[in-house]
PDB file of C-alpha atoms in Angstrom:
ATOM      1  CA  MET K   1       0.000   0.000   0.000  1.00 60.00           C
ATOM      2  CA  PRO K   2       1.687   3.266  -1.139  1.00 84.00           C
ATOM      3  CA  VAL K   3       1.040   5.207   2.075  1.00 87.00           C
ATOM      4  CA  ARG K   4       3.812   7.131   3.784  1.00 83.00           C
ATOM      5  CA  ARG K   5       4.087   9.782   6.439  1.00 87.00           C
ATOM      6  CA  SER K   6       4.978  13.192   5.037  1.00 83.00           C
ATOM      7  CA  GLY K   7       5.946  15.285   8.017  1.00 84.00           C
ATOM      8  CA  GLU K   8       3.154  14.731  10.538  1.00 90.00           C
ATOM      9  CA  PHE K   9       0.527  13.464   8.100  1.00 94.00           C
ATOM     10  CA  LEU K  10      -0.234  10.329   6.089  1.00 93.00           C
ATOM     11  CA  VAL K  11      -0.290  10.594   2.292  1.00 93.00           C
ATOM     12  CA  PHE K  12      -1.564   8.043  -0.243  1.00 82.00           C
ATOM     13  CA  GLU K  13       0.813   8.288  -3.215  1.00 77.00           C
ATOM     14  CA  GLN K  14      -0.674   5.915  -5.802  1.00 65.00           C
ATOM     15  CA  ALA K  15      -1.369   7.401  -9.230  1.00 58.00           C
ATOM     16  CA  GLY K  16      -4.905   7.783 -10.526  1.00 62.00           C
ATOM     17  CA  ALA K  17      -8.155   9.293  -9.345  1.00 57.00           C
ATOM     18  CA  PHE K  18      -7.397   8.623  -5.664  1.00 64.00           C
ATOM     19  CA  GLY K  19      -3.659   9.347  -5.568  1.00 64.00           C
ATOM     20  CA  GLY K  20      -2.069  12.275  -3.769  1.00 83.00           C
ATOM     21  CA  ALA K  21      -4.625  11.991  -0.964  1.00 93.00           C
ATOM     22  CA  LEU K  22      -4.309  13.065   2.661  1.00 96.00           C
ATOM     23  CA  GLY K  23      -5.186  10.535   5.368  1.00 97.00           C
ATOM     24  CA  ILE K  24      -7.610  11.246   8.210  1.00 98.00           C
ATOM     25  CA  GLU K  25      -6.634   9.850  11.635  1.00 98.00           C
ATOM     26  CA  SER K  26      -9.127   9.635  14.499  1.00 97.00           C
ATOM     27  CA  GLU K  27      -6.675  10.774  17.169  1.00 96.00           C
ATOM     28  CA  ARG K  28      -5.987  14.026  15.324  1.00 96.00           C
ATOM     29  CA  VAL K  29      -8.970  14.631  13.083  1.00 97.00           C
ATOM     30  CA  GLN K  30      -8.990  18.402  13.492  1.00 97.00           C
ATOM     31  CA  GLU K  31      -5.275  18.694  12.764  1.00 97.00           C
ATOM     32  CA  CYS K  32      -5.763  16.683   9.575  1.00 97.00           C
ATOM     33  CA  LEU K  33      -8.714  18.840   8.522  1.00 97.00           C
ATOM     34  CA  ASP K  34      -6.847  22.080   9.204  1.00 96.00           C
ATOM     35  CA  HIS K  35      -3.879  20.834   7.177  1.00 96.00           C
ATOM     36  CA  PHE K  36      -6.168  19.826   4.313  1.00 95.00           C
ATOM     37  CA  LEU K  37      -7.862  23.220   4.239  1.00 95.00           C
ATOM     38  CA  ALA K  38      -4.568  25.107   4.414  1.00 94.00           C
ATOM     39  CA  SER K  39      -2.902  23.104   1.639  1.00 92.00           C
ATOM     40  CA  ASP K  40      -3.436  22.249  -2.022  1.00 90.00           C
ATOM     41  CA  TYR K  41      -5.003  18.877  -1.247  1.00 92.00           C
ATOM     42  CA  SER K  42      -8.344  18.012  -2.823  1.00 94.00           C
ATOM     43  CA  ARG K  43      -8.295  14.253  -2.113  1.00 94.00           C
ATOM     44  CA  LEU K  44      -8.759  12.238   1.093  1.00 96.00           C
ATOM     45  CA  PHE K  45      -8.286   8.633   2.129  1.00 95.00           C
ATOM     46  CA  ILE K  46      -9.908   7.072   5.180  1.00 96.00           C
ATOM     47  CA  SER K  47      -9.154   3.614   6.588  1.00 95.00           C
ATOM     48  CA  ARG K  48      -9.102   1.739   9.880  1.00 94.00           C
ATOM     49  CA  ASN K  49      -5.741   0.356   8.754  1.00 93.00           C
ATOM     50  CA  PHE K  50      -4.357   3.883   8.844  1.00 95.00           C
ATOM     51  CA  GLY K  51      -5.864   5.316  11.977  1.00 96.00           C
ATOM     52  CA  TYR K  52      -9.526   6.147  11.385  1.00 97.00           C
ATOM     53  CA  VAL K  53     -11.848   4.237  13.726  1.00 96.00           C
ATOM     54  CA  GLY K  54     -14.844   6.598  13.683  1.00 95.00           C
ATOM     55  CA  ARG K  55     -18.361   5.369  12.946  1.00 95.00           C
ATOM     56  CA  ASP K  56     -19.372   8.315  10.765  1.00 96.00           C
ATOM     57  CA  LEU K  57     -18.011  10.773   8.196  1.00 96.00           C
ATOM     58  CA  ASP K  58     -19.401  13.929   9.786  1.00 97.00           C
ATOM     59  CA  PHE K  59     -15.988  15.627   9.710  1.00 96.00           C
ATOM     60  CA  LEU K  60     -16.464  16.017   5.941  1.00 97.00           C
ATOM     61  CA  LYS K  61     -18.979  18.789   6.631  1.00 95.00           C
ATOM     62  CA  GLN K  62     -16.034  21.038   7.519  1.00 94.00           C
ATOM     63  CA  LEU K  63     -14.425  20.513   4.112  1.00 92.00           C
ATOM     64  CA  ALA K  64     -17.490  21.006   1.906  1.00 83.00           C
ATOM     65  CA  SER K  65     -16.754  21.615  -1.770  1.00 83.00           C
ATOM     66  CA  LYS K  66     -12.937  21.443  -1.439  1.00 92.00           C
ATOM     67  CA  VAL K  67     -13.051  17.631  -1.497  1.00 95.00           C
ATOM     68  CA  GLN K  68     -12.975  16.192  -5.011  1.00 95.00           C
ATOM     69  CA  SER K  69     -11.948  12.605  -4.230  1.00 95.00           C
ATOM     70  CA  ILE K  70     -12.497  10.185  -1.322  1.00 96.00           C
ATOM     71  CA  TRP K  71     -11.106   6.656  -1.037  1.00 94.00           C
ATOM     72  CA  ALA K  72     -12.380   4.748   2.026  1.00 94.00           C
ATOM     73  CA  TRP K  73     -11.950   1.112   3.029  1.00 93.00           C
ATOM     74  CA  ASP K  74     -12.105  -1.218   6.050  1.00 92.00           C
ATOM     75  CA  LEU K  75     -14.458   1.083   7.928  1.00 93.00           C
ATOM     76  CA  LYS K  76     -17.419   0.332  10.193  1.00 91.00           C
ATOM     77  CA  LEU K  77     -19.894   3.108   9.476  1.00 94.00           C
ATOM     78  CA  ASP K  78     -23.234   3.859  11.113  1.00 95.00           C
ATOM     79  CA  SER K  79     -23.704   7.056   9.078  1.00 96.00           C
ATOM     80  CA  ILE K  80     -22.475   8.322   5.722  1.00 96.00           C
ATOM     81  CA  ASP K  81     -24.322  11.667   5.871  1.00 96.00           C
ATOM     82  CA  GLY K  82     -21.061  13.626   5.812  1.00 96.00           C
ATOM     83  CA  LEU K  83     -20.607  12.627   2.171  1.00 96.00           C
ATOM     84  CA  TYR K  84     -23.495  14.858   1.145  1.00 96.00           C
ATOM     85  CA  ALA K  85     -21.573  17.984   2.138  1.00 96.00           C
ATOM     86  CA  CYS K  86     -19.076  17.245  -0.648  1.00 95.00           C
ATOM     87  CA  GLN K  87     -21.014  18.709  -3.550  1.00 91.00           C
ATOM     88  CA  GLY K  88     -17.905  18.870  -5.735  1.00 92.00           C
ATOM     89  CA  LEU K  89     -17.083  15.178  -5.229  1.00 96.00           C
ATOM     90  CA  GLN K  90     -15.900  13.637  -8.510  1.00 96.00           C
ATOM     91  CA  SER K  91     -14.369  10.346  -7.342  1.00 96.00           C
ATOM     92  CA  LEU K  92     -15.689   8.073  -4.596  1.00 97.00           C
ATOM     93  CA  GLY K  93     -14.266   4.746  -3.499  1.00 96.00           C
ATOM     94  CA  LEU K  94     -16.243   3.058  -0.716  1.00 95.00           C
ATOM     95  CA  ASN K  95     -15.682  -0.664  -0.640  1.00 86.00           C
ATOM     96  CA  GLU K  96     -17.853  -1.262   2.401  1.00 78.00           C
ATOM     97  CA  SER K  97     -21.164  -3.036   1.879  1.00 73.00           C
ATOM     98  CA  ASN K  98     -21.775  -3.036   5.651  1.00 78.00           C
ATOM     99  CA  ARG K  99     -22.935   0.579   5.785  1.00 90.00           C
ATOM    100  CA  PRO K 100     -26.084   2.685   5.370  1.00 95.00           C
ATOM    101  CA  GLY K 101     -27.397   3.124   1.841  1.00 95.00           C
ATOM    102  CA  ILE K 102     -26.294   6.155  -0.180  1.00 97.00           C
ATOM    103  CA  ASP K 103     -28.667   8.598  -1.869  1.00 97.00           C
ATOM    104  CA  PHE K 104     -26.758   9.267  -5.085  1.00 97.00           C
ATOM    105  CA  SER K 105     -29.074  12.082  -6.133  1.00 96.00           C
ATOM    106  CA  ARG K 106     -27.156  14.145  -3.558  1.00 96.00           C
ATOM    107  CA  LEU K 107     -23.782  13.507  -5.243  1.00 95.00           C
ATOM    108  CA  PRO K 108     -24.416  14.860  -8.741  1.00 91.00           C
ATOM    109  CA  GLN K 109     -20.828  15.417  -9.918  1.00 93.00           C
ATOM    110  CA  LEU K 110     -19.440  11.874  -9.679  1.00 96.00           C
ATOM    111  CA  GLU K 111     -17.220  10.700 -12.546  1.00 96.00           C
ATOM    112  CA  HIS K 112     -15.457   7.725 -10.904  1.00 97.00           C
ATOM    113  CA  LEU K 113     -17.288   5.351  -8.559  1.00 97.00           C
ATOM    114  CA  TYR K 114     -15.774   2.279  -6.866  1.00 97.00           C
ATOM    115  CA  LEU K 115     -18.430   0.763  -4.647  1.00 96.00           C
ATOM    116  CA  GLY K 116     -19.278  -2.277  -2.585  1.00 95.00           C
ATOM    117  CA  TRP K 117     -22.831  -2.955  -3.756  1.00 95.00           C
ATOM    118  CA  HIS K 118     -25.606  -2.244  -1.247  1.00 94.00           C
ATOM    119  CA  GLY K 119     -29.248  -3.060  -1.903  1.00 92.00           C
ATOM    120  CA  ASN K 120     -30.373   0.106  -0.087  1.00 94.00           C
ATOM    121  CA  ASP K 121     -28.433   2.530  -2.286  1.00 96.00           C
ATOM    122  CA  ARG K 122     -30.848   4.870  -4.083  1.00 96.00           C
ATOM    123  CA  HIS K 123     -30.938   6.982  -7.237  1.00 96.00           C
ATOM    124  CA  LEU K 124     -27.802   5.493  -8.758  1.00 95.00           C
ATOM    125  CA  ALA K 125     -29.705   5.662 -12.048  1.00 94.00           C
ATOM    126  CA  ASP K 126     -29.558   9.462 -11.730  1.00 90.00           C
ATOM    127  CA  GLN K 127     -25.810   9.360 -12.326  1.00 90.00           C
ATOM    128  CA  ALA K 128     -25.275  10.457 -15.917  1.00 85.00           C
ATOM    129  CA  ALA K 129     -21.692  11.780 -15.816  1.00 90.00           C
ATOM    130  CA  LEU K 130     -19.801   8.628 -14.822  1.00 95.00           C
ATOM    131  CA  VAL K 131     -16.679   7.644 -16.731  1.00 96.00           C
ATOM    132  CA  LYS K 132     -15.750   4.620 -14.577  1.00 97.00           C
ATOM    133  CA  LEU K 133     -17.889   2.325 -12.432  1.00 97.00           C
ATOM    134  CA  HIS K 134     -16.546  -0.581 -10.381  1.00 97.00           C
ATOM    135  CA  LEU K 135     -19.083  -2.586  -8.327  1.00 97.00           C
ATOM    136  CA  SER K 136     -18.020  -5.435  -6.049  1.00 96.00           C
ATOM    137  CA  GLU K 137     -20.009  -8.099  -4.184  1.00 95.00           C
ATOM    138  CA  VAL K 138     -23.018  -7.728  -6.502  1.00 96.00           C
ATOM    139  CA  ASN K 139     -25.168 -10.454  -4.982  1.00 96.00           C
ATOM    140  CA  PRO K 140     -28.904  -9.730  -5.287  1.00 96.00           C
ATOM    141  CA  ALA K 141     -31.180 -12.340  -3.704  1.00 95.00           C
ATOM    142  CA  SER K 142     -32.807 -12.965  -7.097  1.00 95.00           C
ATOM    143  CA  ARG K 143     -29.438 -13.534  -8.805  1.00 95.00           C
ATOM    144  CA  SER K 144     -30.639 -11.086 -11.453  1.00 95.00           C
ATOM    145  CA  LEU K 145     -29.199  -7.742 -12.503  1.00 94.00           C
ATOM    146  CA  GLY K 146     -32.788  -6.635 -12.953  1.00 93.00           C
ATOM    147  CA  ASP K 147     -32.731  -6.021  -9.191  1.00 95.00           C
ATOM    148  CA  VAL K 148     -29.518  -3.976  -9.294  1.00 96.00           C
ATOM    149  CA  GLU K 149     -29.937  -0.259  -9.938  1.00 95.00           C
ATOM    150  CA  LEU K 150     -27.234   1.019 -12.279  1.00 95.00           C
ATOM    151  CA  PRO K 151     -26.312   4.467 -13.640  1.00 94.00           C
ATOM    152  CA  SER K 152     -28.176   5.628 -16.722  1.00 92.00           C
ATOM    153  CA  ARG K 153     -24.873   6.401 -18.461  1.00 92.00           C
ATOM    154  CA  CYS K 154     -21.206   5.529 -18.109  1.00 95.00           C
ATOM    155  CA  THR K 155     -19.036   6.619 -20.999  1.00 94.00           C
ATOM    156  CA  GLY K 156     -15.888   4.670 -20.145  1.00 96.00           C
ATOM    157  CA  ALA K 157     -15.475   1.375 -18.292  1.00 97.00           C
ATOM    158  CA  VAL K 158     -17.734  -0.765 -16.112  1.00 97.00           C
ATOM    159  CA  LYS K 159     -16.455  -3.587 -13.926  1.00 98.00           C
ATOM    160  CA  PHE K 160     -18.328  -6.079 -11.755  1.00 97.00           C
ATOM    161  CA  ARG K 161     -16.251  -8.069  -9.292  1.00 96.00           C
ATOM    162  CA  ALA K 162     -17.701 -11.037  -7.407  1.00 97.00           C
ATOM    163  CA  THR K 163     -21.320 -11.563  -8.387  1.00 98.00           C
ATOM    164  CA  ASN K 164     -23.905 -14.329  -8.089  1.00 98.00           C
ATOM    165  CA  VAL K 165     -25.881 -13.540 -11.264  1.00 97.00           C
ATOM    166  CA  THR K 166     -26.483 -16.294 -13.830  1.00 97.00           C
ATOM    167  CA  SER K 167     -26.627 -13.999 -16.876  1.00 97.00           C
ATOM    168  CA  LEU K 168     -26.735 -10.289 -17.673  1.00 96.00           C
ATOM    169  CA  LYS K 169     -30.475 -10.278 -18.361  1.00 95.00           C
ATOM    170  CA  GLY K 170     -32.267  -7.341 -16.817  1.00 92.00           C
ATOM    171  CA  VAL K 171     -29.245  -5.060 -16.854  1.00 92.00           C
ATOM    172  CA  GLY K 172     -30.334  -1.467 -17.344  1.00 86.00           C
ATOM    173  CA  GLY K 173     -28.672   1.872 -17.972  1.00 89.00           C
ATOM    174  CA  LEU K 174     -24.937   2.070 -18.644  1.00 94.00           C
ATOM    175  CA  GLN K 175     -25.515   3.675 -22.019  1.00 92.00           C
ATOM    176  CA  GLY K 176     -22.293   4.718 -23.715  1.00 95.00           C
ATOM    177  CA  VAL K 177     -20.026   2.210 -21.959  1.00 96.00           C
ATOM    178  CA  ARG K 178     -17.043   1.128 -24.077  1.00 97.00           C
ATOM    179  CA  ARG K 179     -15.408  -1.512 -21.875  1.00 98.00           C
ATOM    180  CA  PHE K 180     -17.249  -4.127 -19.817  1.00 98.00           C
ATOM    181  CA  GLU K 181     -15.450  -6.384 -17.359  1.00 98.00           C
ATOM    182  CA  LEU K 182     -16.731  -9.065 -14.992  1.00 98.00           C
ATOM    183  CA  ASN K 183     -14.481 -11.054 -12.671  1.00 98.00           C
ATOM    184  CA  VAL K 184     -15.436 -13.857 -10.287  1.00 98.00           C
ATOM    185  CA  GLY K 185     -18.891 -15.105 -11.213  1.00 97.00           C
ATOM    186  CA  SER K 186     -19.259 -18.728 -10.195  1.00 96.00           C
ATOM    187  CA  HIS K 187     -22.935 -18.863 -11.287  1.00 97.00           C
ATOM    188  CA  LEU K 188     -22.598 -17.036 -14.625  1.00 98.00           C
ATOM    189  CA  ILE K 189     -23.582 -19.338 -17.500  1.00 98.00           C
ATOM    190  CA  ALA K 190     -24.451 -16.882 -20.313  1.00 98.00           C
ATOM    191  CA  LEU K 191     -23.823 -13.300 -21.430  1.00 97.00           C
ATOM    192  CA  ASP K 192     -27.427 -12.807 -22.555  1.00 96.00           C
ATOM    193  CA  GLY K 193     -28.509  -9.266 -21.770  1.00 96.00           C
ATOM    194  CA  ILE K 194     -25.186  -7.604 -22.525  1.00 96.00           C
ATOM    195  CA  GLU K 195     -26.702  -6.316 -25.775  1.00 94.00           C
ATOM    196  CA  GLN K 196     -28.916  -4.011 -23.680  1.00 92.00           C
ATOM    197  CA  ILE K 197     -25.840  -1.909 -22.891  1.00 91.00           C
ATOM    198  CA  GLY K 198     -23.834  -2.844 -25.947  1.00 80.00           C
ATOM    199  CA  GLY K 199     -24.454  -0.089 -28.466  1.00 88.00           C
ATOM    200  CA  CYS K 200     -20.988   1.370 -27.852  1.00 95.00           C
ATOM    201  CA  LEU K 201     -19.174  -1.639 -26.379  1.00 97.00           C
ATOM    202  CA  GLU K 202     -15.725  -2.169 -27.885  1.00 98.00           C
ATOM    203  CA  ARG K 203     -14.081  -4.467 -25.330  1.00 98.00           C
ATOM    204  CA  VAL K 204     -15.428  -7.292 -23.142  1.00 98.00           C
ATOM    205  CA  VAL K 205     -13.317  -9.074 -20.511  1.00 99.00           C
ATOM    206  CA  VAL K 206     -14.750 -11.875 -18.373  1.00 98.00           C
ATOM    207  CA  GLY K 207     -12.628 -13.912 -15.974  1.00 98.00           C
ATOM    208  CA  GLN K 208     -12.952 -16.550 -13.258  1.00 98.00           C
ATOM    209  CA  CYS K 209     -16.398 -17.617 -14.469  1.00 98.00           C
ATOM    210  CA  PRO K 210     -15.921 -21.401 -14.838  1.00 98.00           C
ATOM    211  CA  ARG K 211     -19.527 -22.213 -15.830  1.00 97.00           C
ATOM    212  CA  LEU K 212     -19.759 -19.647 -18.628  1.00 97.00           C
ATOM    213  CA  ARG K 213     -20.367 -21.372 -21.965  1.00 95.00           C
ATOM    214  CA  ASP K 214     -22.973 -19.371 -23.883  1.00 96.00           C
ATOM    215  CA  LEU K 215     -21.237 -16.484 -25.671  1.00 96.00           C
ATOM    216  CA  GLY K 216     -23.836 -15.940 -28.378  1.00 95.00           C
ATOM    217  CA  ALA K 217     -24.746 -12.485 -27.097  1.00 96.00           C
ATOM    218  CA  LEU K 218     -21.334 -11.189 -28.180  1.00 96.00           C
ATOM    219  CA  ARG K 219     -22.499 -11.430 -31.790  1.00 94.00           C
ATOM    220  CA  ARG K 220     -25.166  -8.846 -31.014  1.00 95.00           C
ATOM    221  CA  LEU K 221     -22.652  -6.112 -30.142  1.00 96.00           C
ATOM    222  CA  PRO K 222     -22.201  -4.042 -33.324  1.00 95.00           C
ATOM    223  CA  LYS K 223     -19.022  -2.195 -32.288  1.00 96.00           C
ATOM    224  CA  LEU K 224     -17.245  -4.977 -30.414  1.00 97.00           C
ATOM    225  CA  MET K 225     -13.539  -5.084 -31.290  1.00 97.00           C
ATOM    226  CA  SER K 226     -12.240  -7.724 -28.864  1.00 98.00           C
ATOM    227  CA  ALA K 227     -13.428 -10.143 -26.201  1.00 98.00           C
ATOM    228  CA  THR K 228     -11.487 -12.234 -23.696  1.00 98.00           C
ATOM    229  CA  ILE K 229     -13.288 -14.974 -21.774  1.00 98.00           C
ATOM    230  CA  ASN K 230     -11.506 -16.751 -18.911  1.00 98.00           C
ATOM    231  CA  GLY K 231      -8.152 -15.759 -20.338  1.00 97.00           C
ATOM    232  CA  ASN K 232      -8.883 -16.806 -23.922  1.00 97.00           C
ATOM    233  CA  ALA K 233      -9.383 -14.430 -26.836  1.00 97.00           C
ATOM    234  CA  VAL K 234     -12.689 -15.001 -28.622  1.00 95.00           C
ATOM    235  CA  SER K 235     -12.829 -15.019 -32.404  1.00 89.00           C
ATOM    236  CA  LEU K 236     -15.399 -12.461 -33.529  1.00 79.00           C
TER     237      LEU K 236
END
């Protein structure tokens, strides 16, 4: 994990949407916030592994629109209301599924979303500016994506990691997506339904799905340039 202490504060140095982020530590929350506000930082990371043991994100209310990116993991949260103060938030990584649901209508500027799926999340379909979406632990009781709310648009890449669905039937939204990836789907047997989001799809990557045999839906993707299934390139 590329985290180091720079002076008195923790910094996450990895490149990308969440890199160059300042860490928040429970024992010195106010010091961290003051340093964030007085510096050029616009990104935060929050983790129990690096000193944050709080049960809420209320401290974010002090930072308001200055926060553009938040990466949070290994937390135990009773409230996520502090997120809604961050009206300029463009990138959110929240891998926890053991948390309250998020009302995404209150986070209108998101472009990058990395999320542990939660059945009580609301208004994800309202997201129309996303460029990247990563959803993990997508395990609806019905084993159908028809019961998973997805953004109306995503103009870059979509990735599902660890899901119990048997096909992609019922998938909605995701218009404009160019790359679709699904990893770890032990129940997936067919790609039927992918054509519902496939008008712009150029690349499909599916891995660790040992029961997947039916690839016929790939022929219904008019712009598909390449597909890799369980490590093997598919002839189109």
